[in-house]
Amino acid sequence: MDRIFEILGELRKAGREVFRVESPVPQPYASVDPGHLRVELAAGAAAHLVVLHTEEGTSALDIDLSEGAQLELTELFLGGTFCETAVRQGARSRCRMTTVLLAGANVVYRIELEGADAENNLGGAFLLGGREHGVVKLHTSHRVSDCRSDSTVKGVAGGEAVGEFSGLVYVARDAQRTDARQQSRNVLLSETARIETMPQLEIYADDVKCSHGATVGQMDSDAILYMRQRGLSESQARRLQIEGFVGDIVRRCGVEPLGEALLELAAEKLEKL
Amino acid sequence: MENNMLSVKNLHATVEGKEILRGIDLEVKAGEVHAIMGPNGSGKSTLASVLAGNEKYTVTEGTVEFLGRDLLSMSIEDRARLGLFLGFQYPVEIPGVTMANFMKLAVNEQRKYRGEEPLTAAEFLRLMKEKSAVVELSSKLTSRAVNEGFSGGEKKKNEIFQMAMLDPKLAILDETDSGLDIDALRIVATGVTKLHTPQNATVVITHYQRLLDYIVPDVVHVLYKGRIIYTGDKTLALKLEKEGYDWLINEYDK
């Protein structure tokens, strides 16, 4: 945890209320418990933004990407924040989002692809234990033609935790040649944990490529046996397996060395699940 | 009896209430290679699983001593750390966990158990490189997730690679030859032979004589209906290849 604050402390502050980026050279910025924050990327601008949520209260991010803008957004939830993030993307903009819940937060993403050839990529993970209740809602709208969206949200719940995922991909009538993918993959670590997943597609265009899928399963006990036969303890084997499951999401954050620090923090949480 | 490594006496084991092992006696000494053969369903893989500590099986009778310790009272991981290795018939895929990461943990856990310092990153890399050469395992595979997307042959080579990394006292190889083409079989078997020393021992479970052309056993056992019904030298395997098991089974079933 201290390591995360240390890394964020070295980044530029994203400022309060309105954070505007004009530079085409991406610089990393950080924001801790931003409350209501508006993020504007001018045409062709680029930035990395890391947002840390630690509080119980509410938070709202209002993100606007003009033509050709590129944003790498990482959000980490360490408290039960209720957060709504709206992303509007103009033509040829790119937004790559990573969201990691290490607490029972309630997180809503509304992604609006409003300009042709916009691309959104979202990787989410929630790790819940004890009596935590975490929610990830995703609403991706393809308003115009030739946009791409790809979302993968992975959930792990142990103890008596409850996880919820709902994802809707909406494709408007004129949004031809849309390419939209959505995956929800979940693992339960105990008999008493629960995960609900609701992937949905709503398609009004006829020339589209859309796919979605959802799974809820248990950890593979054969893999645990296999690792123990090589000398790992049962808890090491479990931890390695869950790390393997969520590691690609947690590690993908574009600001070095934040990815590894996040994974370390996630691993500490996993020990307790 | 100083060099007695494994001593199995009257071992009985059940799975879901069904008795699979019905009184196994087996002595393996350091420096020896044993082959266990037998028809399908005779209990060969069960024996391997029970020795490794798979909790799916219940031992109902008998004792197993390994390096002077009561093996049956130990956890799976402690058996491994003490030097027992099981080459799986069906190696398991572990998505997202790289071979390098997995092996580093395994090697260092085993070192810790023996009171040794963990390997440095450089020492570990050197060990990986040296041992992957034993089975001609591509260095590309060691940076990939454990067994994920490996071919059948690569999975089996990977078992022997892990055996090389962990340097066990006793390796039990459960049908390591199944599903291998002739080249992969040669590589895997040659690898096992290279790893053999007067200080360690190998138990090879197999259906086919062809593996034993490369890994020459000192002792060959025939397992049938949960018991070792016949023990001979390497010529027994040749005789079984030619004549099948019927002559033994008919005698036993009489």
Short mmCIF file of C-alpha atoms in Angstrom, two decimals:
data_model
loop_
_atom_site.label_atom_id
_atom_site.label_comp_id
_atom_site.label_asym_id
_atom_site.label_seq_id
_atom_site.Cartn_x
_atom_site.Cartn_y
_atom_site.Cartn_z
CA MET A 1 0.00 0.00 0.00
CA ASP A 2 2.78 2.44 0.98
CA ARG A 3 4.55 1.50 -2.23
CA ILE A 4 1.49 2.58 -4.26
CA PHE A 5 1.40 5.98 -2.52
CA GLU A 6 5.14 6.31 -3.04
CA ILE A 7 4.80 5.68 -6.78
CA LEU A 8 1.80 7.99 -7.13
CA GLY A 9 3.65 10.64 -5.09
CA GLU A 10 6.27 10.82 -7.82
CA LEU A 11 3.70 11.51 -10.54
CA ARG A 12 2.26 14.91 -11.45
CA LYS A 13 -1.00 15.83 -9.72
CA ALA A 14 -3.98 15.78 -12.03
CA GLY A 15 -5.53 18.77 -10.27
CA ARG A 16 -9.05 19.23 -8.98
CA GLU A 17 -12.34 19.71 -10.78
CA VAL A 18 -11.01 20.12 -14.31
CA PHE A 19 -7.92 18.43 -15.62
CA ARG A 20 -7.04 19.37 -19.18
CA VAL A 21 -4.28 17.84 -21.30
CA GLU A 22 -3.07 19.37 -24.55
CA SER A 23 0.33 17.74 -24.95
CA PRO A 24 0.66 14.93 -27.50
CA VAL A 25 3.50 13.43 -25.43
CA PRO A 26 1.97 11.17 -22.78
CA GLN A 27 2.95 12.00 -19.20
CA PRO A 28 1.78 10.10 -16.15
CA TYR A 29 -0.57 11.92 -13.75
CA ALA A 30 -2.09 10.81 -10.48
CA SER A 31 -5.21 11.70 -8.58
CA VAL A 32 -6.20 10.45 -5.12
CA ASP A 33 -9.86 10.53 -4.10
CA PRO A 34 -10.77 13.03 -6.83
CA GLY A 35 -14.42 13.57 -5.89
CA HIS A 36 -15.94 15.03 -9.03
CA LEU A 37 -13.29 15.37 -11.72
CA ARG A 38 -13.62 16.37 -15.34
CA VAL A 39 -10.82 15.12 -17.61
CA GLU A 40 -10.40 16.69 -21.04
CA LEU A 41 -7.94 15.55 -23.65
CA ALA A 42 -7.60 17.97 -26.54
CA ALA A 43 -7.41 16.71 -30.12
CA GLY A 44 -4.28 14.57 -30.49
CA ALA A 45 -3.37 14.86 -26.80
CA ALA A 46 -2.13 11.88 -24.80
CA ALA A 47 -1.85 11.08 -21.09
CA HIS A 48 -1.61 8.37 -18.48
CA LEU A 49 -3.90 8.92 -15.53
CA VAL A 50 -3.87 6.87 -12.36
CA VAL A 51 -6.78 7.36 -9.99
CA LEU A 52 -6.77 5.94 -6.50
CA HIS A 53 -10.03 5.67 -4.57
CA THR A 54 -9.72 5.02 -0.85
CA GLU A 55 -12.86 6.60 0.60
CA GLU A 56 -16.35 5.36 1.29
CA GLY A 57 -18.01 8.35 -0.43
CA THR A 58 -18.99 9.00 -4.01
CA SER A 59 -16.82 9.96 -6.90
CA ALA A 60 -17.47 10.85 -10.53
CA LEU A 61 -15.08 11.03 -13.42
CA ASP A 62 -16.21 12.75 -16.55
CA ILE A 63 -13.77 12.01 -19.33
CA ASP A 64 -13.78 13.57 -22.76
CA LEU A 65 -11.41 12.45 -25.51
CA SER A 66 -11.33 14.67 -28.56
CA GLU A 67 -10.32 13.45 -32.00
CA GLY A 68 -7.24 11.26 -31.97
CA ALA A 69 -6.66 11.65 -28.22
CA GLN A 70 -5.11 8.76 -26.30
CA LEU A 71 -5.73 8.02 -22.65
CA GLU A 72 -4.40 5.26 -20.49
CA LEU A 73 -6.57 5.22 -17.37
CA THR A 74 -5.89 3.07 -14.31
CA GLU A 75 -8.31 3.09 -11.41
CA LEU A 76 -7.63 1.35 -8.14
CA PHE A 77 -10.32 0.95 -5.48
CA LEU A 78 -9.18 0.36 -1.91
CA GLY A 79 -12.35 1.53 -0.20
CA GLY A 80 -16.07 1.15 -0.68
CA THR A 81 -16.30 4.06 -3.09
CA PHE A 82 -19.36 4.56 -5.23
CA CYS A 83 -17.86 5.74 -8.50
CA GLU A 84 -19.27 6.56 -11.87
CA THR A 85 -16.89 7.04 -14.77
CA ALA A 86 -18.23 8.39 -18.05
CA VAL A 87 -15.98 8.29 -21.09
CA ARG A 88 -16.85 10.02 -24.34
CA GLN A 89 -14.58 9.20 -27.24
CA GLY A 90 -14.23 11.22 -30.41
CA ALA A 91 -13.07 9.97 -33.80
CA ARG A 92 -9.86 7.89 -33.84
CA SER A 93 -9.40 8.27 -30.09
CA ARG A 94 -7.97 5.44 -28.02
CA CYS A 95 -8.80 4.72 -24.42
CA ARG A 96 -7.21 1.85 -22.54
CA MET A 97 -8.66 1.36 -19.09
CA THR A 98 -7.66 -0.84 -16.18
CA THR A 99 -9.77 -1.05 -13.09
CA VAL A 100 -8.89 -3.07 -10.01
CA LEU A 101 -11.18 -3.47 -7.00
CA LEU A 102 -9.48 -4.66 -3.83
CA ALA A 103 -12.51 -3.65 -1.77
CA GLY A 104 -16.27 -3.73 -2.02
CA ALA A 105 -16.64 -0.70 -4.26
CA ASN A 106 -19.51 0.02 -6.59
CA VAL A 107 -18.16 1.04 -9.97
CA VAL A 108 -20.05 2.09 -13.07
CA TYR A 109 -18.51 2.76 -16.47
CA ARG A 110 -20.39 4.44 -19.28
CA ILE A 111 -18.42 4.41 -22.48
CA GLU A 112 -19.74 6.34 -25.46
CA LEU A 113 -18.00 5.81 -28.77
CA GLU A 114 -19.15 8.88 -30.68
CA GLY A 115 -16.58 9.31 -33.44
CA ALA A 116 -15.67 6.81 -36.15
CA ASP A 117 -12.65 4.55 -35.59
CA ALA A 118 -12.62 5.12 -31.83
CA GLU A 119 -11.29 2.26 -29.74
CA ASN A 120 -11.90 1.34 -26.11
CA ASN A 121 -10.18 -1.44 -24.27
CA LEU A 122 -11.09 -2.22 -20.67
CA GLY A 123 -9.56 -4.76 -18.31
CA GLY A 124 -11.16 -5.10 -14.89
CA ALA A 125 -10.56 -7.30 -11.87
CA PHE A 126 -12.27 -7.55 -8.52
CA LEU A 127 -10.90 -9.48 -5.56
CA LEU A 128 -13.40 -9.77 -2.74
CA GLY A 129 -13.28 -11.54 0.59
CA GLY A 130 -14.93 -11.54 3.99
CA ARG A 131 -18.33 -9.93 3.71
CA GLU A 132 -17.39 -7.51 0.96
CA HIS A 133 -19.84 -6.69 -1.78
CA GLY A 134 -18.37 -5.38 -5.02
CA VAL A 135 -20.16 -4.28 -8.16
CA VAL A 136 -18.83 -3.55 -11.64
CA LYS A 137 -21.26 -2.21 -14.22
CA LEU A 138 -20.26 -1.56 -17.76
CA HIS A 139 -22.27 0.15 -20.44
CA THR A 140 -20.53 0.46 -23.78
CA SER A 141 -22.36 2.30 -26.55
CA HIS A 142 -21.31 2.16 -30.16
CA ARG A 143 -23.02 5.29 -31.53
CA VAL A 144 -21.28 5.48 -34.91
CA SER A 145 -19.71 3.10 -37.40
CA ASP A 146 -16.25 1.52 -37.38
CA CYS A 147 -15.52 1.57 -33.62
CA ARG A 148 -14.00 -1.18 -31.55
CA SER A 149 -14.51 -2.13 -27.91
CA ASP A 150 -12.99 -5.00 -25.97
CA SER A 151 -13.71 -5.61 -22.28
CA THR A 152 -12.58 -8.37 -19.97
CA VAL A 153 -13.61 -8.34 -16.33
CA LYS A 154 -12.32 -11.05 -14.00
CA GLY A 155 -13.82 -11.66 -10.58
CA VAL A 156 -12.57 -13.61 -7.57
CA ALA A 157 -14.68 -14.00 -4.44
CA GLY A 158 -13.88 -15.85 -1.23
CA GLY A 159 -15.36 -15.95 2.25
CA GLU A 160 -18.93 -14.74 2.15
CA ALA A 161 -18.25 -12.05 -0.41
CA VAL A 162 -20.63 -11.13 -3.18
CA GLY A 163 -19.49 -9.91 -6.59
CA GLU A 164 -21.70 -8.56 -9.34
CA PHE A 165 -20.90 -7.82 -12.93
CA SER A 166 -23.27 -6.52 -15.51
CA GLY A 167 -22.17 -5.49 -18.93
CA LEU A 168 -24.19 -4.12 -21.77
CA VAL A 169 -22.90 -3.54 -25.26
CA TYR A 170 -25.24 -1.30 -27.21
CA VAL A 171 -24.83 -0.95 -30.97
CA ALA A 172 -26.87 1.83 -32.58
CA ARG A 173 -28.60 1.36 -35.96
CA ASP A 174 -25.95 3.32 -37.84
CA ALA A 175 -22.98 1.80 -36.07
CA GLN A 176 -22.06 -0.55 -38.90
CA ARG A 177 -18.83 -2.54 -38.85
CA THR A 178 -18.73 -2.40 -35.07
CA ASP A 179 -16.32 -4.84 -33.46
CA ALA A 180 -17.34 -5.41 -29.84
CA ARG A 181 -16.17 -8.07 -27.43
CA GLN A 182 -17.01 -8.59 -23.80
CA GLN A 183 -15.84 -11.29 -21.40
CA SER A 184 -16.76 -11.93 -17.79
CA ARG A 185 -14.73 -14.65 -16.09
CA ASN A 186 -15.17 -15.48 -12.43
CA VAL A 187 -13.83 -17.80 -9.79
CA LEU A 188 -15.36 -18.67 -6.44
CA LEU A 189 -12.98 -19.62 -3.65
CA SER A 190 -15.54 -20.78 -1.11
CA GLU A 191 -18.95 -22.39 -0.91
CA THR A 192 -20.40 -19.25 0.64
CA ALA A 193 -19.09 -16.69 -1.87
CA ARG A 194 -21.34 -15.62 -4.72
CA ILE A 195 -20.79 -13.99 -8.09
CA GLU A 196 -23.52 -12.88 -10.43
CA THR A 197 -22.72 -12.01 -13.98
CA MET A 198 -25.02 -10.51 -16.60
CA PRO A 199 -23.52 -9.90 -20.01
CA GLN A 200 -25.94 -8.36 -22.51
CA LEU A 201 -25.88 -7.31 -26.12
CA GLU A 202 -28.31 -4.89 -27.69
CA ILE A 203 -27.67 -4.60 -31.41
CA TYR A 204 -29.59 -2.51 -33.95
CA ALA A 205 -27.05 -2.53 -36.79
CA ASP A 206 -26.76 -5.53 -39.13
CA ASP A 207 -23.11 -5.54 -40.15
CA VAL A 208 -21.31 -6.09 -36.84
CA LYS A 209 -18.94 -8.45 -35.07
CA CYS A 210 -20.05 -8.85 -31.46
CA SER A 211 -19.23 -11.53 -28.96
CA HIS A 212 -19.74 -11.99 -25.27
CA GLY A 213 -19.22 -14.72 -22.75
CA ALA A 214 -19.43 -15.34 -19.05
CA THR A 215 -18.12 -18.10 -16.81
CA VAL A 216 -18.26 -18.76 -13.09
CA GLY A 217 -16.17 -21.63 -11.78
CA GLN A 218 -14.00 -22.97 -9.03
CA MET A 219 -10.24 -23.14 -8.87
CA ASP A 220 -8.84 -26.22 -10.57
CA SER A 221 -7.98 -28.66 -7.78
CA ASP A 222 -5.83 -30.76 -10.13
CA ALA A 223 -3.57 -27.75 -10.62
CA ILE A 224 -3.25 -27.32 -6.84
CA LEU A 225 -2.29 -30.98 -6.51
CA TYR A 226 0.22 -30.61 -9.33
CA MET A 227 1.91 -27.60 -7.73
CA ARG A 228 1.99 -29.22 -4.29
CA GLN A 229 3.66 -32.27 -5.83
CA ARG A 230 6.48 -29.96 -6.86
CA GLY A 231 6.87 -28.70 -3.29
CA LEU A 232 4.62 -25.65 -3.05
CA SER A 233 2.39 -25.38 0.01
CA GLU A 234 -1.33 -25.39 -0.55
CA SER A 235 -1.62 -21.66 0.16
CA GLN A 236 1.28 -20.84 -2.18
CA ALA A 237 -0.33 -22.93 -4.89
CA ARG A 238 -3.68 -21.18 -4.43
CA ARG A 239 -2.10 -17.77 -4.46
CA LEU A 240 -0.08 -18.54 -7.58
CA GLN A 241 -3.17 -19.84 -9.31
CA ILE A 242 -5.27 -16.75 -8.54
CA GLU A 243 -2.36 -14.50 -9.46
CA GLY A 244 -2.21 -16.37 -12.74
CA PHE A 245 -5.92 -15.77 -13.21
CA VAL A 246 -6.01 -12.00 -12.58
CA GLY A 247 -2.34 -11.18 -13.19
CA ASP A 248 -2.71 -10.16 -16.83
CA ILE A 249 -5.31 -7.55 -15.86
CA VAL A 250 -3.59 -6.21 -12.76
CA ARG A 251 -0.18 -6.06 -14.39
CA ARG A 252 -1.28 -4.32 -17.58
CA CYS A 253 -1.29 -0.79 -16.22
CA GLY A 254 0.92 1.35 -18.41
CA VAL A 255 2.78 3.25 -15.69
CA GLU A 256 5.89 1.41 -14.54
CA PRO A 257 6.41 0.16 -11.84
CA LEU A 258 2.80 0.50 -10.78
CA GLY A 259 1.67 -2.77 -12.37
CA GLU A 260 4.00 -4.89 -10.25
CA ALA A 261 3.14 -2.89 -7.10
CA LEU A 262 -0.56 -3.44 -7.79
CA LEU A 263 0.03 -7.15 -8.24
CA GLU A 264 1.91 -7.24 -4.94
CA LEU A 265 -0.98 -5.47 -3.23
CA ALA A 266 -3.46 -7.84 -4.86
CA ALA A 267 -1.35 -10.81 -3.71
CA GLU A 268 -1.45 -9.54 -0.13
CA LYS A 269 -5.21 -9.38 -0.40
CA LEU A 270 -5.31 -12.88 -1.89
CA GLU A 271 -3.56 -14.28 1.18
CA LYS A 272 -6.58 -13.20 3.19
CA LEU A 273 -9.31 -14.46 0.87
CA MET B 1 19.48 -52.14 4.41
CA GLU B 2 21.33 -48.82 4.55
CA ASN B 3 20.57 -47.87 0.96
CA ASN B 4 16.90 -48.78 1.14
CA MET B 5 15.06 -45.81 -0.25
CA LEU B 6 11.46 -46.87 -0.51
CA SER B 7 9.86 -49.68 1.41
CA VAL B 8 6.19 -50.42 0.75
CA LYS B 9 4.58 -53.10 2.89
CA ASN B 10 1.12 -54.60 2.42
CA LEU B 11 -0.29 -51.34 1.04
CA HIS B 12 -4.04 -51.24 0.59
CA ALA B 13 -5.88 -48.21 -0.79
CA THR B 14 -9.42 -47.37 -1.82
CA VAL B 15 -11.09 -44.73 -3.90
CA GLU B 16 -14.77 -43.99 -3.30
CA GLY B 17 -15.03 -47.15 -1.23
CA LYS B 18 -13.58 -49.38 -3.95
CA GLU B 19 -10.36 -51.18 -3.11
CA ILE B 20 -7.77 -50.61 -5.85
CA LEU B 21 -4.52 -51.56 -4.12
CA ARG B 22 -4.79 -54.87 -2.32
CA GLY B 23 -1.50 -55.53 -0.62
CA ILE B 24 1.47 -54.02 -2.45
CA ASP B 25 4.99 -54.95 -1.34
CA LEU B 26 7.83 -53.07 -3.01
CA GLU B 27 11.45 -52.33 -2.06
CA VAL B 28 13.47 -49.79 -4.04
CA LYS B 29 17.15 -49.14 -3.30
CA ALA B 30 19.28 -46.19 -4.26
CA GLY B 31 20.76 -46.59 -7.74
CA GLU B 32 17.99 -48.87 -8.96
CA VAL B 33 15.53 -48.53 -11.81
CA HIS B 34 12.25 -50.38 -11.40
CA ALA B 35 9.59 -50.86 -14.02
CA ILE B 36 6.00 -51.51 -13.08
CA MET B 37 3.94 -53.03 -15.86
CA GLY B 38 0.50 -54.54 -16.00
CA PRO B 39 -2.79 -54.49 -17.85
CA ASN B 40 -5.15 -51.50 -17.77
CA GLY B 41 -6.96 -50.98 -14.49
CA SER B 42 -4.52 -53.04 -12.45
CA GLY B 43 -3.72 -50.12 -10.13
CA LYS B 44 -0.44 -48.78 -11.53
CA SER B 45 -1.45 -45.11 -11.59
CA THR B 46 -3.20 -45.47 -8.23
CA LEU B 47 0.03 -46.72 -6.69
CA ALA B 48 1.86 -43.66 -8.04
CA SER B 49 -0.87 -41.31 -6.78
CA VAL B 50 -0.99 -42.89 -3.33
CA LEU B 51 2.79 -42.63 -2.95
CA ALA B 52 2.65 -38.97 -4.02
CA GLY B 53 -0.09 -38.31 -1.46
CA ASN B 54 -3.14 -37.63 -3.63
CA GLU B 55 -5.94 -37.13 -1.11
CA LYS B 56 -8.50 -38.68 -3.43
CA TYR B 57 -7.27 -42.09 -2.27
CA THR B 58 -7.61 -43.55 1.21
CA VAL B 59 -4.92 -45.85 2.54
CA THR B 60 -6.67 -48.53 4.57
CA GLU B 61 -3.75 -50.77 5.50
CA GLY B 62 0.01 -51.08 5.24
CA THR B 63 3.09 -48.89 5.65
CA VAL B 64 5.41 -46.90 3.40
CA GLU B 65 8.87 -45.81 4.47
CA PHE B 66 10.76 -43.30 2.34
CA LEU B 67 14.33 -42.39 3.35
CA GLY B 68 13.56 -43.70 6.81
CA ARG B 69 10.44 -41.54 7.22
CA ASP B 70 6.81 -42.58 7.50
CA LEU B 71 5.67 -41.35 4.10
CA LEU B 72 1.95 -41.84 4.64
CA SER B 73 1.86 -39.36 7.53
CA MET B 74 3.35 -36.58 5.38
CA SER B 75 1.61 -33.93 3.25
CA ILE B 76 1.96 -33.99 -0.54
CA GLU B 77 4.36 -31.04 -0.48
CA ASP B 78 6.55 -32.47 2.28
CA ARG B 79 6.88 -35.72 0.35
CA ALA B 80 7.99 -33.68 -2.65
CA ARG B 81 10.42 -31.60 -0.58
CA LEU B 82 11.91 -34.76 0.90
CA GLY B 83 12.73 -35.86 -2.65
CA LEU B 84 9.78 -37.71 -4.12
CA PHE B 85 8.86 -36.68 -7.64
CA LEU B 86 5.82 -37.81 -9.60
CA GLY B 87 5.86 -37.42 -13.35
CA PHE B 88 2.16 -37.02 -14.16
CA GLN B 89 0.45 -39.08 -16.81
CA TYR B 90 -1.64 -36.01 -17.61
CA PRO B 91 0.37 -32.88 -16.74
CA VAL B 92 -1.92 -30.04 -15.68
CA GLU B 93 -2.18 -26.65 -17.40
CA ILE B 94 -1.91 -23.63 -15.13
CA PRO B 95 -3.04 -20.53 -17.04
CA GLY B 96 -1.19 -17.29 -16.30
CA VAL B 97 1.59 -18.95 -14.28
CA THR B 98 4.90 -19.03 -16.12
CA MET B 99 7.15 -22.08 -15.96
CA ALA B 100 9.98 -19.89 -14.70
CA ASN B 101 7.92 -18.44 -11.86
CA PHE B 102 6.53 -21.86 -10.91
CA MET B 103 9.91 -23.57 -10.94
CA LYS B 104 11.56 -20.77 -8.98
CA LEU B 105 9.02 -21.18 -6.19
CA ALA B 106 9.28 -24.97 -6.27
CA VAL B 107 13.09 -25.07 -6.28
CA ASN B 108 13.36 -22.53 -3.49
CA GLU B 109 10.68 -24.21 -1.35
CA GLN B 110 12.58 -27.47 -1.62
CA ARG B 111 15.84 -25.71 -0.77
CA LYS B 112 14.24 -24.06 2.24
CA TYR B 113 13.08 -27.48 3.46
CA ARG B 114 16.68 -28.70 3.27
CA GLY B 115 17.93 -25.60 5.09
CA GLU B 116 19.59 -24.12 1.98
CA GLU B 117 19.60 -20.50 0.83
CA PRO B 118 17.30 -19.58 -2.08
CA LEU B 119 18.97 -19.39 -5.49
CA THR B 120 19.84 -15.95 -6.82
CA ALA B 121 18.18 -14.88 -10.06
CA ALA B 122 21.40 -15.55 -11.98
CA GLU B 123 21.88 -19.01 -10.44
CA PHE B 124 18.28 -19.88 -11.19
CA LEU B 125 18.54 -18.82 -14.83
CA ARG B 126 21.71 -20.85 -15.23
CA LEU B 127 19.97 -23.89 -13.73
CA MET B 128 16.96 -23.46 -16.04
CA LYS B 129 19.21 -23.27 -19.07
CA GLU B 130 21.33 -26.25 -18.08
CA LYS B 131 18.33 -28.47 -17.25
CA SER B 132 16.19 -27.56 -20.25
CA ALA B 133 19.03 -28.92 -22.39
CA VAL B 134 18.56 -32.36 -20.77
CA VAL B 135 15.27 -32.84 -22.63
CA GLU B 136 15.92 -30.39 -25.50
CA LEU B 137 13.11 -28.19 -24.17
CA SER B 138 12.95 -24.89 -26.02
CA SER B 139 13.66 -21.86 -23.86
CA LYS B 140 10.49 -20.37 -25.37
CA LEU B 141 8.45 -22.94 -23.46
CA THR B 142 10.01 -22.09 -20.11
CA SER B 143 8.80 -18.52 -20.44
CA ARG B 144 5.25 -19.62 -21.26
CA ALA B 145 2.45 -20.56 -18.86
CA VAL B 146 2.80 -24.02 -17.31
CA ASN B 147 1.80 -26.63 -19.92
CA GLU B 148 -0.62 -24.21 -21.56
CA GLY B 149 -0.80 -24.90 -25.26
CA PHE B 150 2.05 -27.43 -25.00
CA SER B 151 1.80 -30.45 -27.28
CA GLY B 152 1.58 -33.90 -25.72
CA GLY B 153 5.29 -34.43 -26.28
CA GLU B 154 6.21 -31.03 -24.85
CA LYS B 155 4.17 -31.70 -21.72
CA LYS B 156 6.05 -34.94 -21.09
CA LYS B 157 9.40 -33.30 -21.80
CA ASN B 158 8.36 -30.61 -19.38
CA GLU B 159 7.79 -33.23 -16.68
CA ILE B 160 11.34 -34.51 -17.12
CA PHE B 161 12.63 -30.93 -17.21
CA GLN B 162 11.00 -30.31 -13.83
CA MET B 163 12.48 -33.56 -12.56
CA ALA B 164 15.90 -32.31 -13.66
CA MET B 165 15.33 -28.96 -11.92
CA LEU B 166 14.24 -30.56 -8.64
CA ASP B 167 16.80 -33.39 -8.62
CA PRO B 168 14.62 -35.83 -6.63
CA LYS B 169 15.84 -38.87 -4.71
CA LEU B 170 13.03 -40.98 -6.10
CA ALA B 171 11.20 -40.29 -9.33
CA ILE B 172 8.00 -42.13 -10.13
CA LEU B 173 7.12 -41.69 -13.78
CA ASP B 174 3.51 -42.51 -14.50
CA GLU B 175 3.17 -43.57 -18.13
CA THR B 176 5.53 -40.87 -19.24
CA ASP B 177 5.72 -42.68 -22.57
CA SER B 178 2.00 -42.58 -23.37
CA GLY B 179 1.11 -40.39 -26.32
CA LEU B 180 4.71 -39.84 -27.41
CA ASP B 181 5.99 -40.27 -30.92
CA ILE B 182 9.23 -42.15 -31.34
CA ASP B 183 11.49 -39.05 -31.31
CA ALA B 184 9.88 -37.54 -28.23
CA LEU B 185 10.07 -40.94 -26.55
CA ARG B 186 13.79 -41.14 -27.24
CA ILE B 187 14.39 -37.62 -25.91
CA VAL B 188 12.32 -38.17 -22.78
CA ALA B 189 13.83 -41.58 -22.06
CA THR B 190 17.38 -40.38 -22.73
CA GLY B 191 16.71 -37.47 -20.37
CA VAL B 192 15.61 -39.83 -17.61
CA THR B 193 18.71 -41.97 -18.14
CA LYS B 194 20.98 -38.92 -17.97
CA LEU B 195 19.46 -37.97 -14.63
CA HIS B 196 20.03 -41.38 -13.13
CA THR B 197 22.83 -41.64 -10.52
CA PRO B 198 23.87 -44.23 -7.91
CA GLN B 199 22.27 -41.95 -5.29
CA ASN B 200 18.78 -41.76 -6.76
CA ALA B 201 16.18 -44.21 -7.95
CA THR B 202 13.50 -44.31 -10.63
CA VAL B 203 10.22 -46.17 -10.83
CA VAL B 204 8.85 -46.27 -14.35
CA ILE B 205 5.22 -47.16 -14.85
CA THR B 206 4.56 -48.23 -18.40
CA HIS B 207 2.47 -50.31 -20.71
CA TYR B 208 5.09 -50.84 -23.32
CA GLN B 209 8.43 -52.50 -23.59
CA ARG B 210 9.66 -49.84 -26.05
CA LEU B 211 10.37 -47.31 -23.26
CA LEU B 212 12.51 -49.93 -21.54
CA ASP B 213 14.76 -50.13 -24.61
CA TYR B 214 16.09 -46.75 -23.45
CA ILE B 215 15.55 -46.88 -19.70
CA VAL B 216 16.94 -50.28 -18.80
CA PRO B 217 15.33 -51.50 -15.56
CA ASP B 218 17.04 -53.54 -12.89
CA VAL B 219 13.75 -54.99 -11.76
CA VAL B 220 10.43 -55.47 -13.55
CA HIS B 221 7.18 -55.96 -11.63
CA VAL B 222 3.80 -57.00 -12.92
CA LEU B 223 0.86 -55.41 -11.16
CA TYR B 224 -2.51 -57.10 -11.46
CA LYS B 225 -5.71 -56.58 -9.48
CA GLY B 226 -3.91 -54.36 -7.00
CA ARG B 227 -1.06 -56.72 -6.23
CA ILE B 228 2.42 -57.34 -7.59
CA ILE B 229 1.96 -60.84 -8.90
CA TYR B 230 5.37 -61.37 -10.47
CA THR B 231 8.83 -59.81 -10.28
CA GLY B 232 11.73 -60.45 -12.64
CA ASP B 233 14.70 -58.84 -14.34
CA LYS B 234 14.71 -56.85 -17.59
CA THR B 235 14.10 -59.96 -19.67
CA LEU B 236 10.61 -60.15 -18.17
CA ALA B 237 9.58 -57.02 -20.07
CA LEU B 238 10.66 -58.63 -23.34
CA LYS B 239 8.75 -61.78 -22.54
CA LEU B 240 5.64 -59.72 -21.71
CA GLU B 241 5.95 -57.84 -24.98
CA LYS B 242 6.02 -61.09 -26.89
CA GLU B 243 3.56 -63.18 -24.89
CA GLY B 244 1.31 -60.66 -23.18
CA TYR B 245 0.11 -60.94 -19.60
CA ASP B 246 -2.16 -63.94 -20.06
CA TRP B 247 0.31 -66.58 -18.88
CA LEU B 248 0.74 -64.67 -15.59
CA ILE B 249 -2.89 -63.68 -15.16
CA ASN B 250 -4.20 -67.17 -15.84
CA GLU B 251 -1.80 -68.59 -13.31
CA TYR B 252 -2.84 -65.96 -10.75
CA ASP B 253 -6.60 -66.21 -11.34
CA LYS B 254 -6.51 -70.02 -10.99
#
